[in-house]
């Protein structure tokens, strides 16, 4: 199961806060407070979401005739140029996913602030997978005005509207502003309020006046602060990730491929082993083929005074044709049968050096590893009962025993 470490930045990186949530948004730890370096120690094996102050950003929404993310990023600066006061080249425009109504949520921050946040994370050893403006974590409650009270700050959201944040304003004033600026069709009679201890203390008296103006006011004091509530919203529905454009992280292929490294090595080793076996088999068959070819060439040289197999084959075919009805002469038949018998019984270590055939008798000159191998060749040739092989001589040498054999058909 995936886990999320949600870290919230403050102006001072020594006063960050963080919490661990499951992929369903359920809290797995208490909210912790401390330096950003302490939060970084909890990041191993978890998806890291970084929340930056909403007071440093503008949140809005746009409707564009394109859906590709790259095209949206290109059009945002020109679309919102009249909305922002600063030069668009100094700002980062981050687009979220298209909503059901066709609009795209957008967060705008100064590039200078973005780089400051990234530097703080780098110094603390924290690598964020996504960076969101904390105000986008205010939950949208259908049919209700949602307010989050945190110290002197008031976060809020109306149904199907963009979130907002005010500071140093009375809660009653915020509600009055919303009543004035909001479409009359939007009802503000139902108010859901989440507050931390400091926020509740700061606005406790104002809550009574808000209750007088609304039909239902549901107040929830969160002893663990607002971070778990904000974090759960981002896990359920991501906001506008600021890691876009020049801040989009490059793919870390080494890290992505790490889990597959061992299986890839094993598969590669298997392919190498199979290739080696195939190569060994090929070399063995190649040696056998060369040896048989040499034997045939030697036989052809002895019988037809040429070692060209094509000429030898043609000569044999001519002789077979002259016998009538395709029946070979006894002499040619004996030679071919003798040649076949030698090829069958000869082992790999016995080399054929010369072969001659005359008057039904075949003379072989071979080099065998030892006398036993030479005798085994003679015995093998006579084993079928058709030929008699006699060893004429056996002379030891540097390469083995040079033997001369005479092979004759028993019943010509």
mmCIF file of C-alpha atoms in Angstrom:
data_model
loop_
_atom_site.group_PDB
_atom_site.id
_atom_site.type_symbol
_atom_site.label_atom_id
_atom_site.label_comp_id
_atom_site.label_asym_id
_atom_site.label_seq_id
_atom_site.Cartn_x
_atom_site.Cartn_y
_atom_site.Cartn_z
ATOM 1 C CA UNK A 1 0.000 0.000 0.000
ATOM 2 C CA UNK A 2 1.348 3.433 -0.945
ATOM 3 C CA UNK A 3 1.976 5.967 1.779
ATOM 4 C CA UNK A 4 2.232 9.734 1.484
ATOM 5 C CA UNK A 5 4.430 12.076 3.447
ATOM 6 C CA UNK A 6 2.788 15.502 3.266
ATOM 7 C CA UNK A 7 5.103 18.322 4.330
ATOM 8 C CA UNK A 8 3.888 21.880 4.829
ATOM 9 C CA UNK A 9 6.384 24.701 4.528
ATOM 10 C CA UNK A 10 6.372 27.790 6.700
ATOM 11 C CA UNK A 11 8.267 31.003 6.099
ATOM 12 C CA UNK A 12 11.041 29.601 8.264
ATOM 13 C CA UNK A 13 12.185 26.093 7.189
ATOM 14 C CA UNK A 14 12.890 25.408 10.862
ATOM 15 C CA UNK A 15 9.129 25.409 11.520
ATOM 16 C CA UNK A 16 7.782 22.883 9.017
ATOM 17 C CA UNK A 17 4.996 20.413 9.783
ATOM 18 C CA UNK A 18 4.336 16.971 8.334
ATOM 19 C CA UNK A 19 2.019 13.993 8.536
ATOM 20 C CA UNK A 20 1.877 10.493 6.976
ATOM 21 C CA UNK A 21 -1.322 9.368 5.229
ATOM 22 C CA UNK A 22 -2.431 6.213 3.445
ATOM 23 C CA UNK A 23 -3.450 6.198 -0.212
ATOM 24 C CA UNK A 24 -7.062 6.434 0.979
ATOM 25 C CA UNK A 25 -6.250 9.635 2.885
ATOM 26 C CA UNK A 26 -6.337 8.010 6.324
ATOM 27 C CA UNK A 27 -3.881 9.431 8.816
ATOM 28 C CA UNK A 28 -1.060 7.043 9.774
ATOM 29 C CA UNK A 29 0.831 9.373 12.105
ATOM 30 C CA UNK A 30 0.378 12.397 14.310
ATOM 31 C CA UNK A 31 1.182 15.809 12.900
ATOM 32 C CA UNK A 32 4.818 16.549 13.617
ATOM 33 C CA UNK A 33 6.495 19.948 13.791
ATOM 34 C CA UNK A 34 10.150 20.777 13.437
ATOM 35 C CA UNK A 35 12.920 21.573 10.953
ATOM 36 C CA UNK A 36 12.620 20.476 7.354
ATOM 37 C CA UNK A 37 15.616 18.182 7.835
ATOM 38 C CA UNK A 38 13.597 16.130 10.334
ATOM 39 C CA UNK A 39 10.763 15.754 7.830
ATOM 40 C CA UNK A 40 13.236 14.514 5.217
ATOM 41 C CA UNK A 41 14.105 11.525 7.420
ATOM 42 C CA UNK A 42 10.512 10.266 7.032
ATOM 43 C CA UNK A 43 10.524 10.355 3.218
ATOM 44 C CA UNK A 44 12.141 6.987 2.467
ATOM 45 C CA UNK A 45 9.750 4.737 0.520
ATOM 46 C CA UNK A 46 6.926 7.282 0.519
ATOM 47 C CA UNK A 47 5.421 9.686 -2.000
ATOM 48 C CA UNK A 48 6.352 13.188 -0.876
ATOM 49 C CA UNK A 49 3.862 16.045 -1.305
ATOM 50 C CA UNK A 50 5.054 19.547 -0.439
ATOM 51 C CA UNK A 51 2.537 22.270 0.481
ATOM 52 C CA UNK A 52 3.643 25.888 0.126
ATOM 53 C CA UNK A 53 1.936 28.984 1.621
ATOM 54 C CA UNK A 54 -1.247 30.031 -0.140
ATOM 55 C CA UNK A 55 -0.565 33.692 0.688
ATOM 56 C CA UNK A 56 2.339 33.529 -1.783
ATOM 57 C CA UNK A 57 0.161 32.366 -4.669
ATOM 58 C CA UNK A 58 -2.815 33.269 -6.815
ATOM 59 C CA UNK A 59 -5.381 30.538 -7.440
ATOM 60 C CA UNK A 60 -7.899 30.819 -10.247
ATOM 61 C CA UNK A 61 -9.387 28.791 -13.086
ATOM 62 C CA UNK A 62 -9.522 29.176 -16.861
ATOM 63 C CA UNK A 63 -11.312 27.565 -19.775
ATOM 64 C CA UNK A 64 -9.111 26.856 -22.796
ATOM 65 C CA UNK A 65 -9.900 25.223 -26.157
ATOM 66 C CA UNK A 66 -7.015 22.753 -25.795
ATOM 67 C CA UNK A 67 -6.479 19.627 -23.698
ATOM 68 C CA UNK A 68 -2.806 18.779 -24.175
ATOM 69 C CA UNK A 69 -0.839 19.731 -21.086
ATOM 70 C CA UNK A 70 2.010 21.253 -23.093
ATOM 71 C CA UNK A 71 -0.376 23.518 -25.020
ATOM 72 C CA UNK A 72 -2.158 24.543 -21.812
ATOM 73 C CA UNK A 73 1.171 25.544 -20.246
ATOM 74 C CA UNK A 74 2.017 27.635 -23.317
ATOM 75 C CA UNK A 75 -1.314 29.488 -23.331
ATOM 76 C CA UNK A 76 -1.673 30.230 -19.609
ATOM 77 C CA UNK A 77 0.694 33.258 -19.421
ATOM 78 C CA UNK A 78 -1.124 35.009 -22.269
ATOM 79 C CA UNK A 79 -4.558 34.089 -20.927
ATOM 80 C CA UNK A 80 -3.853 35.439 -17.425
ATOM 81 C CA UNK A 81 -1.587 38.317 -18.409
ATOM 82 C CA UNK A 82 -4.243 40.916 -17.494
ATOM 83 C CA UNK A 83 -5.054 39.169 -14.213
ATOM 84 C CA UNK A 84 -1.597 39.383 -12.636
ATOM 85 C CA UNK A 85 0.286 42.538 -11.751
ATOM 86 C CA UNK A 86 3.818 41.208 -12.257
ATOM 87 C CA UNK A 87 5.656 40.479 -15.488
ATOM 88 C CA UNK A 88 4.536 37.039 -16.701
ATOM 89 C CA UNK A 89 8.169 36.095 -17.356
ATOM 90 C CA UNK A 90 8.807 36.237 -13.599
ATOM 91 C CA UNK A 91 5.856 33.980 -12.777
ATOM 92 C CA UNK A 92 5.188 30.264 -12.883
ATOM 93 C CA UNK A 93 1.746 29.239 -14.154
ATOM 94 C CA UNK A 94 0.829 25.713 -13.020
ATOM 95 C CA UNK A 95 -2.242 24.009 -14.477
ATOM 96 C CA UNK A 96 -4.203 21.223 -12.831
ATOM 97 C CA UNK A 97 -6.411 18.578 -14.430
ATOM 98 C CA UNK A 98 -9.522 19.471 -16.412
ATOM 99 C CA UNK A 99 -12.615 19.481 -14.226
ATOM 100 C CA UNK A 100 -16.071 18.221 -15.141
ATOM 101 C CA UNK A 101 -17.208 21.770 -15.973
ATOM 102 C CA UNK A 102 -14.366 22.122 -18.506
ATOM 103 C CA UNK A 103 -12.349 24.568 -16.414
ATOM 104 C CA UNK A 104 -8.717 24.147 -15.451
ATOM 105 C CA UNK A 105 -7.540 25.099 -11.944
ATOM 106 C CA UNK A 106 -4.423 27.256 -12.024
ATOM 107 C CA UNK A 107 -1.901 28.302 -9.400
ATOM 108 C CA UNK A 108 0.424 31.241 -10.057
ATOM 109 C CA UNK A 109 3.572 31.852 -8.001
ATOM 110 C CA UNK A 110 6.693 33.940 -8.425
ATOM 111 C CA UNK A 111 9.594 31.951 -9.846
ATOM 112 C CA UNK A 112 11.826 33.509 -7.200
ATOM 113 C CA UNK A 113 9.655 32.031 -4.429
ATOM 114 C CA UNK A 114 9.574 28.675 -6.198
ATOM 115 C CA UNK A 115 13.342 28.568 -6.382
ATOM 116 C CA UNK A 116 13.591 29.492 -2.696
ATOM 117 C CA UNK A 117 11.338 26.571 -1.742
ATOM 118 C CA UNK A 118 13.344 24.182 -3.904
ATOM 119 C CA UNK A 119 16.598 25.403 -2.360
ATOM 120 C CA UNK A 120 15.217 24.853 1.141
ATOM 121 C CA UNK A 121 14.234 21.299 0.221
ATOM 122 C CA UNK A 122 17.608 20.611 -1.374
ATOM 123 C CA UNK A 123 19.463 21.845 1.704
ATOM 124 C CA UNK A 124 17.292 19.605 3.901
ATOM 125 C CA UNK A 125 17.727 16.583 1.616
ATOM 126 C CA UNK A 126 14.020 16.411 0.753
ATOM 127 C CA UNK A 127 12.948 15.455 -2.776
ATOM 128 C CA UNK A 128 9.301 16.352 -3.455
ATOM 129 C CA UNK A 129 7.257 14.326 -5.946
ATOM 130 C CA UNK A 130 4.675 17.134 -6.215
ATOM 131 C CA UNK A 131 4.346 20.686 -4.884
ATOM 132 C CA UNK A 132 0.936 22.258 -4.251
ATOM 133 C CA UNK A 133 -0.321 25.557 -2.878
ATOM 134 C CA UNK A 134 -1.862 24.739 0.507
ATOM 135 C CA UNK A 135 -5.048 26.747 -0.150
ATOM 136 C CA UNK A 136 -6.050 24.242 -2.852
ATOM 137 C CA UNK A 137 -6.379 21.690 -0.059
ATOM 138 C CA UNK A 138 -9.513 23.373 1.290
ATOM 139 C CA UNK A 139 -12.219 20.740 0.706
ATOM 140 C CA UNK A 140 -15.221 21.530 -1.454
ATOM 141 C CA UNK A 141 -18.436 20.675 0.391
ATOM 142 C CA UNK A 142 -21.541 20.614 -1.853
ATOM 143 C CA UNK A 143 -24.135 23.156 -0.714
ATOM 144 C CA UNK A 144 -21.867 24.552 2.012
ATOM 145 C CA UNK A 145 -19.383 27.324 2.552
ATOM 146 C CA UNK A 146 -16.236 25.669 3.926
ATOM 147 C CA UNK A 147 -13.919 27.717 6.148
ATOM 148 C CA UNK A 148 -10.604 26.737 7.759
ATOM 149 C CA UNK A 149 -9.371 28.880 10.651
ATOM 150 C CA UNK A 150 -5.654 28.759 11.362
ATOM 151 C CA UNK A 151 -4.408 31.428 13.736
ATOM 152 C CA UNK A 152 -5.162 34.748 12.050
ATOM 153 C CA UNK A 153 -5.604 33.166 8.600
ATOM 154 C CA UNK A 154 -8.988 32.222 7.174
ATOM 155 C CA UNK A 155 -9.060 29.714 4.310
ATOM 156 C CA UNK A 156 -12.307 29.112 2.461
ATOM 157 C CA UNK A 157 -14.107 27.654 -0.506
ATOM 158 C CA UNK A 158 -17.540 27.911 -2.050
ATOM 159 C CA UNK A 159 -19.055 25.067 -4.082
ATOM 160 C CA UNK A 160 -17.652 25.004 -7.646
ATOM 161 C CA UNK A 161 -15.454 28.040 -6.902
ATOM 162 C CA UNK A 162 -11.736 28.522 -6.389
ATOM 163 C CA UNK A 163 -10.356 28.487 -2.836
ATOM 164 C CA UNK A 164 -9.193 31.677 -1.118
ATOM 165 C CA UNK A 165 -7.252 32.781 1.944
ATOM 166 C CA UNK A 166 -7.473 35.999 3.993
ATOM 167 C CA UNK A 167 -5.317 37.181 6.846
ATOM 168 C CA UNK A 168 -6.091 39.660 9.631
ATOM 169 C CA UNK A 169 -9.804 39.831 8.753
ATOM 170 C CA UNK A 170 -12.727 39.135 11.057
ATOM 171 C CA UNK A 171 -14.636 35.970 10.293
ATOM 172 C CA UNK A 172 -17.867 37.954 10.105
ATOM 173 C CA UNK A 173 -16.297 40.332 7.564
ATOM 174 C CA UNK A 174 -15.247 37.408 5.370
ATOM 175 C CA UNK A 175 -18.786 36.039 5.334
ATOM 176 C CA UNK A 176 -20.177 39.502 4.519
ATOM 177 C CA UNK A 177 -17.683 39.905 1.650
ATOM 178 C CA UNK A 178 -18.727 36.552 0.223
ATOM 179 C CA UNK A 179 -22.399 37.483 0.466
ATOM 180 C CA UNK A 180 -21.697 40.698 -1.438
ATOM 181 C CA UNK A 181 -19.419 39.266 -4.127
ATOM 182 C CA UNK A 182 -21.105 35.916 -4.660
ATOM 183 C CA UNK A 183 -23.819 35.108 -7.152
ATOM 184 C CA UNK A 184 -27.160 35.346 -5.296
ATOM 185 C CA UNK A 185 -27.972 31.807 -6.417
ATOM 186 C CA UNK A 186 -25.179 30.529 -4.181
ATOM 187 C CA UNK A 187 -26.523 29.964 -0.691
ATOM 188 C CA UNK A 188 -24.322 30.789 2.301
ATOM 189 C CA UNK A 189 -26.770 29.564 4.906
ATOM 190 C CA UNK A 190 -24.812 26.383 5.646
ATOM 191 C CA UNK A 191 -21.265 26.854 6.918
ATOM 192 C CA UNK A 192 -18.763 24.107 7.780
ATOM 193 C CA UNK A 193 -15.808 25.342 9.820
ATOM 194 C CA UNK A 194 -12.573 23.537 10.678
ATOM 195 C CA UNK A 195 -10.227 25.251 13.120
ATOM 196 C CA UNK A 196 -7.026 24.540 14.979
ATOM 197 C CA UNK A 197 -6.775 25.581 18.615
ATOM 198 C CA UNK A 198 -5.243 28.970 17.791
ATOM 199 C CA UNK A 199 -7.783 29.674 15.058
ATOM 200 C CA UNK A 200 -10.705 28.819 17.289
ATOM 201 C CA UNK A 201 -9.382 31.046 20.079
ATOM 202 C CA UNK A 202 -8.835 33.965 17.674
ATOM 203 C CA UNK A 203 -12.327 33.808 16.171
ATOM 204 C CA UNK A 204 -14.419 32.362 19.002
ATOM 205 C CA UNK A 205 -16.440 35.528 19.558
ATOM 206 C CA UNK A 206 -16.969 36.034 15.833
ATOM 207 C CA UNK A 207 -18.388 32.533 15.522
ATOM 208 C CA UNK A 208 -21.397 33.556 17.573
ATOM 209 C CA UNK A 209 -22.189 36.416 15.180
ATOM 210 C CA UNK A 210 -21.767 34.086 12.175
ATOM 211 C CA UNK A 211 -24.240 31.666 13.760
ATOM 212 C CA UNK A 212 -26.768 34.497 13.855
ATOM 213 C CA UNK A 213 -26.402 35.038 10.086
ATOM 214 C CA UNK A 214 -26.415 31.411 8.930
ATOM 215 C CA UNK A 215 -28.920 28.622 9.258
ATOM 216 C CA UNK A 216 -26.403 25.899 10.115
ATOM 217 C CA UNK A 217 -22.863 26.423 11.389
ATOM 218 C CA UNK A 218 -20.910 23.211 11.975
ATOM 219 C CA UNK A 219 -17.673 23.900 13.885
ATOM 220 C CA UNK A 220 -14.936 21.250 14.133
ATOM 221 C CA UNK A 221 -11.859 21.940 16.266
ATOM 222 C CA UNK A 222 -8.923 19.837 15.060
ATOM 223 C CA UNK A 223 -6.503 19.242 17.900
ATOM 224 C CA UNK A 224 -3.874 17.972 15.443
ATOM 225 C CA UNK A 225 -4.091 21.083 13.262
ATOM 226 C CA UNK A 226 -5.355 21.624 9.738
ATOM 227 C CA UNK A 227 -2.590 19.742 7.907
ATOM 228 C CA UNK A 228 -4.289 16.298 7.910
ATOM 229 C CA UNK A 229 -7.471 17.887 6.507
ATOM 230 C CA UNK A 230 -5.559 19.707 3.754
ATOM 231 C CA UNK A 231 -3.421 16.657 2.971
ATOM 232 C CA UNK A 232 -6.414 14.334 2.586
ATOM 233 C CA UNK A 233 -7.873 16.658 -0.058
ATOM 234 C CA UNK A 234 -4.733 16.475 -2.209
ATOM 235 C CA UNK A 235 -4.615 12.677 -2.029
ATOM 236 C CA UNK A 236 -8.260 12.445 -3.112
ATOM 237 C CA UNK A 237 -7.908 15.048 -5.881
ATOM 238 C CA UNK A 238 -4.577 16.563 -6.795
ATOM 239 C CA UNK A 239 -4.294 20.298 -7.285
ATOM 240 C CA UNK A 240 -2.033 22.297 -9.595
ATOM 241 C CA UNK A 241 1.397 20.711 -9.315
ATOM 242 C CA UNK A 242 4.016 23.478 -9.380
ATOM 243 C CA UNK A 243 6.633 21.064 -10.755
ATOM 244 C CA UNK A 244 5.890 22.083 -14.330
ATOM 245 C CA UNK A 245 7.784 23.742 -17.149
ATOM 246 C CA UNK A 246 11.415 24.328 -16.167
ATOM 247 C CA UNK A 247 10.760 22.786 -12.746
ATOM 248 C CA UNK A 248 9.478 19.458 -14.070
ATOM 249 C CA UNK A 249 11.798 16.769 -12.664
ATOM 250 C CA UNK A 250 13.879 14.778 -15.092
ATOM 251 C CA UNK A 251 13.302 11.042 -15.193
ATOM 252 C CA UNK A 252 15.717 9.133 -12.998
ATOM 253 C CA UNK A 253 16.208 6.078 -15.177
ATOM 254 C CA UNK A 254 18.681 4.455 -12.803
ATOM 255 C CA UNK A 255 16.149 4.545 -9.995
ATOM 256 C CA UNK A 256 13.279 3.425 -12.227
ATOM 257 C CA UNK A 257 15.248 0.496 -13.617
ATOM 258 C CA UNK A 258 16.725 -0.577 -10.277
ATOM 259 C CA UNK A 259 13.938 -3.115 -9.447
ATOM 260 C CA UNK A 260 14.425 -4.747 -12.871
ATOM 261 C CA UNK A 261 18.210 -4.955 -12.752
ATOM 262 C CA UNK A 262 18.471 -8.433 -11.204
ATOM 263 C CA UNK A 263 15.822 -10.044 -13.475
ATOM 264 C CA UNK A 264 17.477 -8.405 -16.490
ATOM 265 C CA UNK A 265 20.871 -9.822 -15.478
ATOM 266 C CA UNK A 266 19.379 -13.303 -15.084
ATOM 267 C CA UNK A 267 17.627 -13.121 -18.452
ATOM 268 C CA UNK A 268 20.811 -11.836 -20.068
ATOM 269 C CA UNK A 269 22.827 -14.673 -18.517
ATOM 270 C CA UNK A 270 20.275 -17.171 -19.836
ATOM 271 C CA UNK A 271 20.536 -15.763 -23.352
ATOM 272 C CA UNK A 272 24.334 -15.885 -23.175
ATOM 273 C CA UNK A 273 24.251 -19.499 -21.977
ATOM 274 C CA UNK A 274 21.880 -20.498 -24.789
ATOM 275 C CA UNK A 275 24.052 -18.655 -27.317
ATOM 276 C CA UNK A 276 27.181 -20.429 -26.059
ATOM 277 C CA UNK A 277 25.493 -23.831 -26.291
ATOM 278 C CA UNK A 278 24.307 -23.042 -29.820
ATOM 279 C CA UNK A 279 27.766 -21.815 -30.801
ATOM 280 C CA UNK A 280 29.402 -24.937 -29.350
ATOM 281 C CA UNK A 281 26.959 -27.169 -31.217
ATOM 282 C CA UNK A 282 27.565 -25.230 -34.406
ATOM 283 C CA UNK A 283 31.342 -25.587 -34.070
ATOM 284 C CA UNK A 284 31.015 -29.312 -33.377
ATOM 285 C CA UNK A 285 28.790 -29.847 -36.408
ATOM 286 C CA UNK A 286 31.089 -27.670 -38.471
ATOM 287 C CA UNK A 287 34.076 -29.855 -37.534
ATOM 288 C CA UNK A 288 32.086 -32.992 -38.402
ATOM 289 C CA UNK A 289 31.110 -31.484 -41.726
ATOM 290 C CA UNK A 290 34.697 -30.505 -42.509
ATOM 291 C CA UNK A 291 35.928 -33.989 -41.600
ATOM 292 C CA UNK A 292 33.318 -35.721 -43.776
ATOM 293 C CA UNK A 293 34.006 -33.310 -46.613
ATOM 294 C CA UNK A 294 37.734 -34.034 -46.365
ATOM 295 C CA UNK A 295 37.021 -37.767 -46.405
ATOM 296 C CA UNK A 296 34.822 -37.458 -49.471
ATOM 297 C CA UNK A 297 37.387 -35.277 -51.219
ATOM 298 C CA UNK A 298 40.111 -37.828 -50.455
ATOM 299 C CA UNK A 299 37.941 -40.646 -51.805
ATOM 300 C CA UNK A 300 37.121 -38.664 -54.909
ATOM 301 C CA UNK A 301 40.805 -37.892 -55.423
ATOM 302 C CA UNK A 302 41.655 -41.568 -55.213
ATOM 303 C CA UNK A 303 38.841 -42.740 -57.470
ATOM 304 C CA UNK A 304 38.518 -39.931 -59.997
ATOM 305 C CA UNK A 305 41.778 -37.929 -59.720
ATOM 306 C CA UNK A 306 39.967 -34.795 -58.495
ATOM 307 C CA UNK A 307 38.884 -33.470 -55.081
ATOM 308 C CA UNK A 308 36.013 -31.393 -56.427
ATOM 309 C CA UNK A 309 32.865 -33.033 -55.103
ATOM 310 C CA UNK A 310 30.675 -31.657 -57.865
ATOM 311 C CA UNK A 311 32.890 -33.259 -60.527
ATOM 312 C CA UNK A 312 33.038 -36.452 -58.520
ATOM 313 C CA UNK A 313 29.242 -36.568 -58.198
ATOM 314 C CA UNK A 314 28.803 -35.970 -61.911
ATOM 315 C CA UNK A 315 31.256 -38.767 -62.720
ATOM 316 C CA UNK A 316 29.411 -41.186 -60.454
ATOM 317 C CA UNK A 317 26.090 -40.256 -62.042
ATOM 318 C CA UNK A 318 27.573 -40.838 -65.501
ATOM 319 C CA UNK A 319 28.853 -44.260 -64.512
ATOM 320 C CA UNK A 320 25.535 -45.188 -62.975
ATOM 321 C CA UNK A 321 23.793 -44.124 -66.147
ATOM 322 C CA UNK A 322 26.020 -46.325 -68.303
ATOM 323 C CA UNK A 323 25.157 -49.491 -66.380
ATOM 324 C CA UNK A 324 21.620 -49.550 -67.760
ATOM 325 C CA UNK A 325 18.455 -49.224 -65.675
ATOM 326 C CA UNK A 326 20.370 -47.053 -63.209
ATOM 327 C CA UNK A 327 22.140 -50.004 -61.510
ATOM 328 C CA UNK A 328 25.724 -49.206 -60.470
ATOM 329 C CA UNK A 329 28.607 -51.455 -61.241
ATOM 330 C CA UNK A 330 29.825 -53.664 -58.463
ATOM 331 C CA UNK A 331 33.077 -51.749 -58.214
ATOM 332 C CA UNK A 332 31.419 -48.363 -57.765
ATOM 333 C CA UNK A 333 28.901 -49.811 -55.344
ATOM 334 C CA UNK A 334 31.671 -51.344 -53.236
ATOM 335 C CA UNK A 335 33.560 -48.033 -53.088
ATOM 336 C CA UNK A 336 30.510 -46.042 -51.990
ATOM 337 C CA UNK A 337 29.563 -48.624 -49.378
ATOM 338 C CA UNK A 338 33.111 -48.680 -48.058
ATOM 339 C CA UNK A 339 33.156 -44.888 -47.894
ATOM 340 C CA UNK A 340 29.874 -44.926 -45.948
ATOM 341 C CA UNK A 341 31.168 -47.555 -43.537
ATOM 342 C CA UNK A 342 34.344 -45.563 -42.815
ATOM 343 C CA UNK A 343 32.335 -42.389 -42.172
ATOM 344 C CA UNK A 344 30.059 -44.301 -39.807
ATOM 345 C CA UNK A 345 32.615 -46.012 -37.562
ATOM 346 C CA UNK A 346 35.379 -43.369 -37.497
ATOM 347 C CA UNK A 347 35.561 -41.395 -34.241
ATOM 348 C CA UNK A 348 36.301 -37.652 -33.981
ATOM 349 C CA UNK A 349 39.929 -38.166 -32.918
ATOM 350 C CA UNK A 350 40.892 -40.405 -35.829
ATOM 351 C CA UNK A 351 41.986 -38.361 -38.842
ATOM 352 C CA UNK A 352 41.774 -39.649 -42.416
ATOM 353 C CA UNK A 353 44.906 -38.692 -44.372
ATOM 354 C CA UNK A 354 44.539 -40.639 -47.602
ATOM 355 C CA UNK A 355 42.198 -43.099 -49.308
ATOM 356 C CA UNK A 356 42.541 -45.107 -52.509
ATOM 357 C CA UNK A 357 40.344 -47.681 -54.213
ATOM 358 C CA UNK A 358 41.378 -50.253 -56.797
ATOM 359 C CA UNK A 359 39.963 -53.605 -57.856
ATOM 360 C CA UNK A 360 37.423 -53.664 -55.051
ATOM 361 C CA UNK A 361 40.028 -52.983 -52.339
ATOM 362 C CA UNK A 362 40.177 -49.737 -50.363
ATOM 363 C CA UNK A 363 43.444 -48.572 -48.785
ATOM 364 C CA UNK A 364 43.251 -46.087 -45.913
ATOM 365 C CA UNK A 365 45.963 -44.034 -44.247
ATOM 366 C CA UNK A 366 44.798 -42.613 -40.913
ATOM 367 C CA UNK A 367 46.243 -41.071 -37.752
ATOM 368 C CA UNK A 368 44.653 -42.475 -34.592
ATOM 369 C CA UNK A 369 45.270 -41.414 -30.965
ATOM 370 C CA UNK A 370 46.637 -44.863 -30.104
ATOM 371 C CA UNK A 371 46.786 -48.480 -31.264
ATOM 372 C CA UNK A 372 43.528 -49.292 -29.478
ATOM 373 C CA UNK A 373 41.687 -46.614 -31.481
ATOM 374 C CA UNK A 374 43.211 -47.955 -34.698
ATOM 375 C CA UNK A 375 42.132 -51.479 -33.805
ATOM 376 C CA UNK A 376 38.643 -50.202 -32.897
ATOM 377 C CA UNK A 377 38.349 -48.685 -36.381
ATOM 378 C CA UNK A 378 39.306 -52.007 -38.011
ATOM 379 C CA UNK A 379 36.925 -53.949 -35.784
ATOM 380 C CA UNK A 380 34.124 -51.475 -36.498
ATOM 381 C CA UNK A 381 34.549 -51.822 -40.261
ATOM 382 C CA UNK A 382 34.328 -55.590 -39.998
ATOM 383 C CA UNK A 383 31.526 -55.560 -37.458
ATOM 384 C CA UNK A 384 28.693 -55.657 -39.998
ATOM 385 C CA UNK A 385 30.084 -58.820 -41.643
ATOM 386 C CA UNK A 386 30.379 -57.305 -45.101
ATOM 387 C CA UNK A 387 33.955 -56.011 -44.993
ATOM 388 C CA UNK A 388 37.230 -57.310 -43.717
ATOM 389 C CA UNK A 389 39.657 -54.639 -42.496
ATOM 390 C CA UNK A 390 43.303 -55.549 -41.964
ATOM 391 C CA UNK A 391 45.849 -53.269 -40.301
ATOM 392 C CA UNK A 392 48.859 -53.227 -42.609
ATOM 393 C CA UNK A 393 51.041 -51.065 -40.365
ATOM 394 C CA UNK A 394 50.941 -48.983 -37.177
ATOM 395 C CA UNK A 395 53.698 -46.404 -36.740
ATOM 396 C CA UNK A 396 53.774 -44.197 -33.577
ATOM 397 C CA UNK A 397 54.414 -40.505 -34.232
ATOM 398 C CA UNK A 398 54.112 -37.054 -32.643
ATOM 399 C CA UNK A 399 50.447 -36.743 -33.609
ATOM 400 C CA UNK A 400 49.484 -40.317 -32.664
ATOM 401 C CA UNK A 401 49.687 -43.676 -34.411
ATOM 402 C CA UNK A 402 49.806 -43.582 -38.203
ATOM 403 C CA UNK A 403 48.015 -46.638 -39.478
ATOM 404 C CA UNK A 404 47.448 -48.187 -42.862
ATOM 405 C CA UNK A 405 44.361 -50.300 -43.352
ATOM 406 C CA UNK A 406 43.209 -52.437 -46.246
ATOM 407 C CA UNK A 407 39.480 -52.960 -46.590
ATOM 408 C CA UNK A 408 37.978 -55.626 -48.834
ATOM 409 C CA UNK A 409 34.459 -56.905 -49.342
ATOM 410 C CA UNK A 410 34.006 -60.432 -47.934
ATOM 411 C CA UNK A 411 31.584 -61.574 -50.633
ATOM 412 C CA UNK A 412 32.216 -59.445 -53.724
#
